[in-house]
Short mmCIF file of C-alpha atoms in Angstrom, two decimals:
data_model
loop_
_atom_site.label_atom_id
_atom_site.label_comp_id
_atom_site.label_asym_id
_atom_site.label_seq_id
_atom_site.Cartn_x
_atom_site.Cartn_y
_atom_site.Cartn_z
CA MET Z 1319 -3.67 0.93 27.45
CA LYS Z 1320 -6.25 1.49 24.74
CA ARG Z 1321 -5.67 4.32 22.27
CA SER Z 1322 -8.54 6.57 21.35
CA VAL Z 1323 -8.88 7.75 17.78
CA THR Z 1324 -9.40 11.47 17.55
CA LEU Z 1325 -10.41 13.60 14.59
CA TRP Z 1326 -6.96 15.22 14.70
CA LYS Z 1327 -5.27 11.81 14.37
CA LEU Z 1328 -7.45 11.01 11.36
CA LEU Z 1329 -6.67 14.38 9.76
CA GLU Z 1330 -2.95 13.69 10.19
CA LEU Z 1331 -3.36 10.71 7.85
CA ILE Z 1332 -4.53 12.85 4.90
CA PRO Z 1333 -1.03 13.95 3.76
CA LEU Z 1334 0.14 10.33 4.04
CA TRP Z 1335 -2.84 9.20 1.96
CA ILE Z 1336 -2.10 11.83 -0.71
CA ILE Z 1337 1.60 10.92 -0.85
CA GLY Z 1338 0.86 7.20 -0.96
CA GLY Z 1339 -1.78 7.61 -3.65
CA THR Z 1340 0.52 9.75 -5.77
CA VAL Z 1341 3.45 7.33 -5.48
CA TYR Z 1342 1.24 4.30 -6.23
CA TYR Z 1343 -0.26 6.04 -9.26
CA LEU Z 1344 3.19 7.07 -10.55
CA ILE Z 1345 4.68 3.60 -10.05
CA GLU Z 1346 1.88 2.13 -12.12
CA PHE Z 1347 2.11 4.89 -14.73
CA PHE Z 1348 5.85 4.42 -15.23
CA TRP Z 1349 5.59 0.60 -15.13
CA ARG Z 1350 2.60 0.18 -17.49
CA GLY Z 1351 2.44 3.55 -19.22
CA GLN Z 1352 -1.00 4.25 -17.75
CA SER Z 1353 -2.92 4.29 -14.50
CA HIS Z 1354 -6.41 5.05 -13.25
CA TRP Z 1355 -7.82 7.35 -10.59
CA THR Z 1356 -8.95 4.33 -8.58
CA MET Z 1357 -5.28 3.39 -8.18
CA PHE Z 1358 -4.62 6.76 -6.56
CA LEU Z 1359 -7.41 6.06 -4.03
CA LEU Z 1360 -6.22 2.51 -3.40
CA GLY Z 1361 -2.58 3.53 -3.12
CA GLY Z 1362 -3.36 6.14 -0.52
CA VAL Z 1363 -5.33 3.72 1.61
CA LEU Z 1364 -2.64 1.05 1.32
CA PHE Z 1365 0.15 3.48 2.20
CA VAL Z 1366 -1.69 4.54 5.34
CA LEU Z 1367 -2.37 0.91 6.31
CA LEU Z 1368 1.25 -0.11 5.70
CA GLY Z 1369 2.42 2.77 7.85
CA LEU Z 1370 0.03 1.85 10.63
CA MET Z 1371 1.73 -1.54 11.04
CA ASN Z 1372 4.37 0.18 13.19
CA GLU Z 1373 1.76 2.19 15.03
CA VAL Z 1374 -0.50 -0.72 15.93
CA ILE Z 1375 1.96 -3.58 16.45
CA GLN Z 1376 3.87 -2.83 19.63
CA PHE Z 1377 6.71 -5.35 19.28
CA ARG Z 1378 9.69 -5.09 16.92
CA PHE Z 1379 8.27 -6.34 13.64
CA PRO Z 1380 11.21 -6.98 11.26
CA LEU Z 1381 11.13 -4.98 8.04
CA VAL Z 1382 11.24 -8.10 5.88
CA LEU Z 1383 8.12 -9.46 7.60
CA GLN Z 1384 6.44 -6.08 7.19
CA GLY Z 1385 7.25 -6.33 3.48
CA VAL Z 1386 5.70 -9.79 3.25
CA ALA Z 1387 2.64 -8.70 5.23
CA GLY Z 1388 2.40 -5.57 3.09
CA ALA Z 1389 2.59 -7.59 -0.12
CA ALA Z 1390 -0.22 -9.82 1.14
CA LEU Z 1391 -2.29 -6.75 2.04
CA VAL Z 1392 -1.69 -5.12 -1.36
CA THR Z 1393 -2.49 -8.34 -3.20
CA LEU Z 1394 -5.73 -8.83 -1.27
CA ALA Z 1395 -6.71 -5.19 -1.81
CA GLU Z 1396 -5.96 -5.40 -5.53
CA LEU Z 1397 -8.08 -8.54 -5.76
CA MET Z 1398 -11.00 -6.87 -4.02
CA VAL Z 1399 -10.74 -3.63 -6.00
CA GLY Z 1400 -10.14 -5.53 -9.23
CA MET Z 1401 -13.24 -7.62 -8.74
CA VAL Z 1402 -15.24 -4.40 -8.38
CA VAL Z 1403 -13.68 -2.09 -10.99
CA ASN Z 1404 -12.73 -4.71 -13.58
CA ARG Z 1405 -15.30 -7.47 -13.18
CA TYR Z 1406 -18.40 -5.84 -11.73
CA LEU Z 1407 -18.11 -2.35 -13.27
CA GLY Z 1408 -16.26 -3.56 -16.38
CA TRP Z 1409 -13.78 -0.66 -16.43
CA GLY Z 1410 -10.85 -2.84 -17.51
CA VAL Z 1411 -8.25 -1.02 -15.43
CA TRP Z 1412 -5.94 -4.07 -15.57
CA ASP Z 1413 -5.98 -7.68 -16.68
CA TYR Z 1414 -3.33 -10.25 -15.76
CA SER Z 1415 -5.05 -13.12 -17.58
CA ASP Z 1416 -2.08 -13.62 -19.91
CA LEU Z 1417 0.42 -13.97 -17.03
CA PRO Z 1418 1.30 -17.23 -15.27
CA PHE Z 1419 0.16 -17.85 -11.68
CA GLN Z 1420 -2.69 -15.36 -11.91
CA PHE Z 1421 -6.17 -15.50 -10.38
CA GLN Z 1422 -9.19 -14.23 -12.28
CA GLY Z 1423 -6.89 -11.83 -14.15
CA GLN Z 1424 -6.88 -9.58 -11.08
CA ILE Z 1425 -3.75 -10.66 -9.18
CA CYS Z 1426 -0.65 -12.65 -10.05
CA LEU Z 1427 2.28 -14.06 -8.12
CA TYR Z 1428 4.81 -11.98 -10.09
CA TYR Z 1429 3.34 -8.67 -8.92
CA SER Z 1430 2.74 -9.97 -5.41
CA LEU Z 1431 6.45 -10.69 -5.10
CA LEU Z 1432 7.32 -7.22 -6.41
CA TRP Z 1433 5.19 -5.75 -3.64
CA VAL Z 1434 7.50 -7.15 -0.94
CA PRO Z 1435 10.36 -4.64 -1.48
CA LEU Z 1436 7.89 -1.90 -2.43
CA SER Z 1437 6.02 -2.45 0.85
CA MET Z 1438 9.29 -2.33 2.77
CA ALA Z 1439 10.10 0.98 1.10
CA ALA Z 1440 6.60 2.28 1.91
CA VAL Z 1441 7.01 1.44 5.61
CA VAL Z 1442 10.33 3.30 5.77
CA LEU Z 1443 8.96 6.26 3.79
CA ASP Z 1444 5.95 6.49 6.08
CA ASP Z 1445 8.17 6.55 9.13
CA GLU Z 1446 10.45 9.20 7.62
CA ILE Z 1447 7.46 11.40 6.79
CA ARG Z 1448 6.12 10.93 10.32
CA PHE Z 1449 9.58 11.88 11.68
CA LEU Z 1450 9.51 15.07 9.59
CA LEU Z 1451 6.06 15.77 11.06
CA GLY Z 1452 7.49 15.56 14.58
CA GLU Z 1453 7.12 11.93 15.60
CA LYS Z 1454 9.89 9.83 17.08
CA ARG Z 1455 12.16 8.19 14.50
CA ARG Z 1456 11.69 4.42 14.29
CA LYS Z 1457 14.40 1.88 13.80
CA HIS Z 1458 13.76 -0.97 11.39
CA PRO Z 1459 15.39 -4.28 12.20
CA MET Z 1460 15.75 -6.09 8.86
CA PHE Z 1461 15.22 -9.61 10.25
#
């Protein structure tokens, strides 16, 4: 059965986007001592996308695999945004050039690996927020 996207369903994502953007911004601020408004925008989008994994995928997708998929999604998004804001626009929001296993100074293996547990936490947080908003509580098989 195909789901239709309604305006109401899209509006329901706004609080999730705001929460995700705020958390992403704060993580970066406390980790690096600074952040950028573009990270708020990116964080909100990523939080919504991570949360939609349980909405779109109908089979039991283990939390660990969601974390790995989430880390891949975040890494790809950071590469794309980094190429625009850091390379094309020259804003210098971040630069990983001095770290090992980095690509173009925009992504590095170290941070990609850190995104696995953070993505797992984001999936659970999204589901808890959705539960508070009246949706059915989801169970998360770890493996």
